[in-house]
Amino acid sequence: MTDEANGGTNGAADPQQEQQGLRMNILAQFTRDMSFENNVATKGVQTSDIQPEMQVQVSLDAKKRNAEHQYEVITKFKITANNKSDGATLYLLELDYGGIFHVEGVPEDQLHPFLLIECPRQLFPFVRRIVSDVTRDGGFPPFNLEIVDFVALYRNELARRQQTEAPTTV
């Protein structure tokens, strides 16, 4: 009996065939909101005294659109650079970057994590470029965001929600 008689996989399911039903396309990308506050320029901080300490906060949002199989996913980044020596804020960058996705073939019970993990992962390189360009154009060294672990971010948010929903005992 040849391997071809069993579909070429010795009876095991072919991962490519299983994923043929999955379809994801980025239909559009956009900056929903962006703000860059350069406190060095507005307050006249001495540039020789600058030692930035970075803080990055990330949040995600996803919602169904009116069109069939379409979802809007927004990644929100809040990046604060504080001066190590005195704690003064050097700059604050807030960016809400979104994408419109066509998603088919994802089981309903896996759709929520898919939208909040895979879709932001597709948007991330564009967010990283915007952050780098804006910080550089703002007079600072370009800030290159570290890779975001969207799986860990999703799990942490689920754990946080479970803790807030858990009944308290007296």
mmCIF file of C-alpha atoms in Angstrom:
data_model
loop_
_atom_site.group_PDB
_atom_site.id
_atom_site.type_symbol
_atom_site.label_atom_id
_atom_site.label_comp_id
_atom_site.label_asym_id
_atom_site.label_seq_id
_atom_site.Cartn_x
_atom_site.Cartn_y
_atom_site.Cartn_z
ATOM 1 C CA MET A 1 0.000 0.000 0.000
ATOM 2 C CA THR A 2 1.459 3.321 -1.000
ATOM 3 C CA ASP A 3 1.416 6.548 0.906
ATOM 4 C CA GLU A 4 -0.774 8.063 -1.819
ATOM 5 C CA ALA A 5 -3.609 5.670 -0.979
ATOM 6 C CA ASN A 6 -3.958 7.399 2.385
ATOM 7 C CA GLY A 7 -3.785 10.884 0.965
ATOM 8 C CA GLY A 8 -0.007 11.028 1.275
ATOM 9 C CA THR A 9 -0.086 11.533 5.039
ATOM 10 C CA ASN A 10 -0.329 8.005 6.447
ATOM 11 C CA GLY A 11 -3.893 8.688 7.559
ATOM 12 C CA ALA A 12 -2.999 11.850 9.461
ATOM 13 C CA ALA A 13 -4.889 15.027 8.698
ATOM 14 C CA ASP A 14 -3.028 17.338 6.336
ATOM 15 C CA PRO A 15 -2.508 20.680 8.107
ATOM 16 C CA GLN A 16 -2.793 22.580 4.816
ATOM 17 C CA GLN A 17 -6.160 20.963 4.100
ATOM 18 C CA GLU A 18 -7.390 21.814 7.599
ATOM 19 C CA GLN A 19 -6.438 25.446 7.114
ATOM 20 C CA GLN A 20 -7.849 25.790 3.605
ATOM 21 C CA GLY A 21 -11.136 26.944 5.154
ATOM 22 C CA LEU A 22 -9.317 29.698 7.058
ATOM 23 C CA ARG A 23 -9.143 32.953 5.199
ATOM 24 C CA MET A 24 -7.874 36.290 6.482
ATOM 25 C CA ASN A 25 -7.317 39.411 4.417
ATOM 26 C CA ILE A 26 -6.405 42.898 5.542
ATOM 27 C CA LEU A 27 -8.888 45.108 3.717
ATOM 28 C CA ALA A 28 -7.644 48.418 5.121
ATOM 29 C CA GLN A 29 -5.285 49.906 7.677
ATOM 30 C CA PHE A 30 -5.532 53.320 9.286
ATOM 31 C CA THR A 31 -4.386 55.608 12.054
ATOM 32 C CA ARG A 32 -7.504 56.289 14.084
ATOM 33 C CA ASP A 33 -5.814 58.661 16.512
ATOM 34 C CA MET A 34 -2.282 59.810 17.239
ATOM 35 C CA SER A 35 -0.765 62.293 19.640
ATOM 36 C CA PHE A 36 2.892 63.151 20.233
ATOM 37 C CA GLU A 37 3.671 65.495 23.107
ATOM 38 C CA ASN A 38 7.298 66.636 23.103
ATOM 39 C CA ASN A 39 7.911 68.047 26.590
ATOM 40 C CA VAL A 40 11.586 68.646 25.874
ATOM 41 C CA ALA A 41 10.694 71.211 23.227
ATOM 42 C CA THR A 42 7.841 72.841 25.146
ATOM 43 C CA LYS A 43 9.576 73.019 28.559
ATOM 44 C CA GLY A 44 13.141 73.586 27.404
ATOM 45 C CA VAL A 45 14.800 70.599 29.098
ATOM 46 C CA GLN A 46 18.562 70.491 28.591
ATOM 47 C CA THR A 47 19.260 67.769 26.022
ATOM 48 C CA SER A 48 22.574 66.877 27.673
ATOM 49 C CA ASP A 49 20.639 65.739 30.767
ATOM 50 C CA ILE A 50 18.368 63.329 28.901
ATOM 51 C CA GLN A 51 18.469 59.630 29.774
ATOM 52 C CA PRO A 52 15.155 58.172 28.569
ATOM 53 C CA GLU A 53 13.435 55.346 30.402
ATOM 54 C CA MET A 54 10.660 53.881 28.280
ATOM 55 C CA GLN A 55 7.250 52.596 29.327
ATOM 56 C CA VAL A 56 4.953 50.930 26.809
ATOM 57 C CA GLN A 57 1.310 50.086 27.398
ATOM 58 C CA VAL A 58 -0.683 48.104 24.846
ATOM 59 C CA SER A 59 -4.405 47.478 24.662
ATOM 60 C CA LEU A 60 -6.573 45.899 22.001
ATOM 61 C CA ASP A 61 -10.128 46.168 20.804
ATOM 62 C CA ALA A 62 -12.083 44.264 18.183
ATOM 63 C CA LYS A 63 -15.629 44.533 16.916
ATOM 64 C CA LYS A 64 -17.797 43.030 14.224
ATOM 65 C CA ARG A 65 -18.632 45.272 11.282
ATOM 66 C CA ASN A 66 -21.931 45.314 9.414
ATOM 67 C CA ALA A 67 -20.455 43.489 6.412
ATOM 68 C CA GLU A 68 -20.337 39.706 6.608
ATOM 69 C CA HIS A 69 -17.033 38.267 7.923
ATOM 70 C CA GLN A 70 -15.565 41.738 8.515
ATOM 71 C CA TYR A 71 -13.997 42.897 11.778
ATOM 72 C CA GLU A 72 -12.306 46.072 12.930
ATOM 73 C CA VAL A 73 -9.291 45.575 15.194
ATOM 74 C CA ILE A 74 -7.656 48.514 16.977
ATOM 75 C CA THR A 75 -4.243 48.355 18.631
ATOM 76 C CA LYS A 76 -3.631 51.108 21.167
ATOM 77 C CA PHE A 77 -0.102 52.021 22.186
ATOM 78 C CA LYS A 78 0.831 54.503 24.897
ATOM 79 C CA ILE A 79 4.575 55.132 24.977
ATOM 80 C CA THR A 80 6.057 57.347 27.657
ATOM 81 C CA ALA A 81 9.702 58.384 27.841
ATOM 82 C CA ASN A 82 10.699 59.606 31.302
ATOM 83 C CA ASN A 83 14.071 61.033 32.201
ATOM 84 C CA LYS A 84 15.929 58.625 34.520
ATOM 85 C CA SER A 85 17.636 61.402 36.449
ATOM 86 C CA ASP A 86 14.579 63.425 37.505
ATOM 87 C CA GLY A 87 11.538 61.412 36.321
ATOM 88 C CA ALA A 88 10.351 64.228 34.072
ATOM 89 C CA THR A 89 8.332 63.171 31.059
ATOM 90 C CA LEU A 90 10.350 63.694 27.880
ATOM 91 C CA TYR A 91 7.619 62.692 25.467
ATOM 92 C CA LEU A 92 4.313 60.898 25.301
ATOM 93 C CA LEU A 93 3.176 59.104 22.153
ATOM 94 C CA GLU A 94 -0.328 57.697 21.910
ATOM 95 C CA LEU A 95 -1.265 55.770 18.796
ATOM 96 C CA ASP A 96 -4.513 53.994 17.930
ATOM 97 C CA TYR A 97 -3.861 51.997 14.772
ATOM 98 C CA GLY A 98 -6.543 49.874 13.189
ATOM 99 C CA GLY A 99 -7.224 47.366 10.530
ATOM 100 C CA ILE A 100 -10.303 46.078 8.781
ATOM 101 C CA PHE A 101 -10.063 42.317 8.375
ATOM 102 C CA HIS A 102 -12.026 39.786 6.385
ATOM 103 C CA VAL A 103 -11.963 36.580 8.440
ATOM 104 C CA GLU A 104 -13.599 33.298 7.435
ATOM 105 C CA GLY A 105 -13.267 29.720 8.568
ATOM 106 C CA VAL A 106 -12.374 30.397 12.199
ATOM 107 C CA PRO A 107 -14.577 28.442 14.637
ATOM 108 C CA GLU A 108 -16.766 30.717 16.756
ATOM 109 C CA ASP A 109 -15.058 29.659 20.004
ATOM 110 C CA GLN A 110 -11.658 30.651 18.537
ATOM 111 C CA LEU A 111 -12.704 33.895 16.866
ATOM 112 C CA HIS A 112 -12.116 36.194 19.852
ATOM 113 C CA PRO A 113 -8.504 35.086 20.455
ATOM 114 C CA PHE A 114 -7.877 35.067 16.695
ATOM 115 C CA LEU A 115 -9.016 38.687 16.362
ATOM 116 C CA LEU A 116 -6.977 39.846 19.371
ATOM 117 C CA ILE A 117 -3.811 37.855 18.628
ATOM 118 C CA GLU A 118 -3.402 37.212 14.898
ATOM 119 C CA CYS A 119 -4.858 40.462 13.592
ATOM 120 C CA PRO A 120 -2.705 42.731 15.824
ATOM 121 C CA ARG A 121 0.301 40.614 14.885
ATOM 122 C CA GLN A 122 -0.333 41.558 11.244
ATOM 123 C CA LEU A 123 -0.610 45.266 12.104
ATOM 124 C CA PHE A 124 2.432 45.412 14.377
ATOM 125 C CA PRO A 125 5.159 46.053 11.757
ATOM 126 C CA PHE A 126 3.268 49.142 10.585
ATOM 127 C CA VAL A 127 2.809 50.399 14.153
ATOM 128 C CA ARG A 128 6.507 49.860 14.813
ATOM 129 C CA ARG A 129 7.419 51.939 11.759
ATOM 130 C CA ILE A 130 5.089 54.787 12.720
ATOM 131 C CA VAL A 131 6.457 54.912 16.280
ATOM 132 C CA SER A 132 10.040 54.932 14.998
ATOM 133 C CA ASP A 133 9.339 57.688 12.483
ATOM 134 C CA VAL A 134 7.374 59.908 14.883
ATOM 135 C CA THR A 135 9.964 59.716 17.668
ATOM 136 C CA ARG A 136 12.781 60.407 15.199
ATOM 137 C CA ASP A 137 10.907 63.286 13.572
ATOM 138 C CA GLY A 138 10.186 64.613 17.086
ATOM 139 C CA GLY A 139 13.909 65.092 17.691
ATOM 140 C CA PHE A 140 14.658 61.907 19.630
ATOM 141 C CA PRO A 141 16.473 58.732 18.671
ATOM 142 C CA PRO A 142 14.001 56.486 16.808
ATOM 143 C CA PHE A 143 12.244 54.216 19.287
ATOM 144 C CA ASN A 144 11.942 50.663 17.955
ATOM 145 C CA LEU A 145 9.195 48.812 19.759
ATOM 146 C CA GLU A 146 10.105 45.387 21.049
ATOM 147 C CA ILE A 147 8.060 42.551 19.587
ATOM 148 C CA VAL A 148 4.753 42.339 21.455
ATOM 149 C CA ASP A 149 3.683 38.899 22.661
ATOM 150 C CA PHE A 150 -0.005 39.167 21.786
ATOM 151 C CA VAL A 151 -0.698 35.670 23.143
ATOM 152 C CA ALA A 152 0.600 36.647 26.604
ATOM 153 C CA LEU A 153 -1.251 39.962 26.392
ATOM 154 C CA TYR A 154 -4.492 38.115 25.593
ATOM 155 C CA ARG A 155 -3.987 35.605 28.432
ATOM 156 C CA ASN A 156 -3.207 38.369 30.927
ATOM 157 C CA GLU A 157 -6.370 40.220 29.957
ATOM 158 C CA LEU A 158 -8.450 37.045 30.370
ATOM 159 C CA ALA A 159 -6.912 36.438 33.808
ATOM 160 C CA ARG A 160 -7.558 40.053 34.821
ATOM 161 C CA ARG A 161 -11.193 39.801 33.755
ATOM 162 C CA GLN A 162 -11.664 36.536 35.653
ATOM 163 C CA GLN A 163 -10.277 38.117 38.820
ATOM 164 C CA THR A 164 -12.581 41.130 38.569
ATOM 165 C CA GLU A 165 -15.584 38.894 37.876
ATOM 166 C CA ALA A 166 -14.782 36.410 40.657
ATOM 167 C CA PRO A 167 -17.170 36.692 43.601
ATOM 168 C CA THR A 168 -15.606 37.926 46.787
ATOM 169 C CA THR A 169 -16.190 36.058 50.025
ATOM 170 C CA VAL A 170 -16.636 37.797 53.317
#
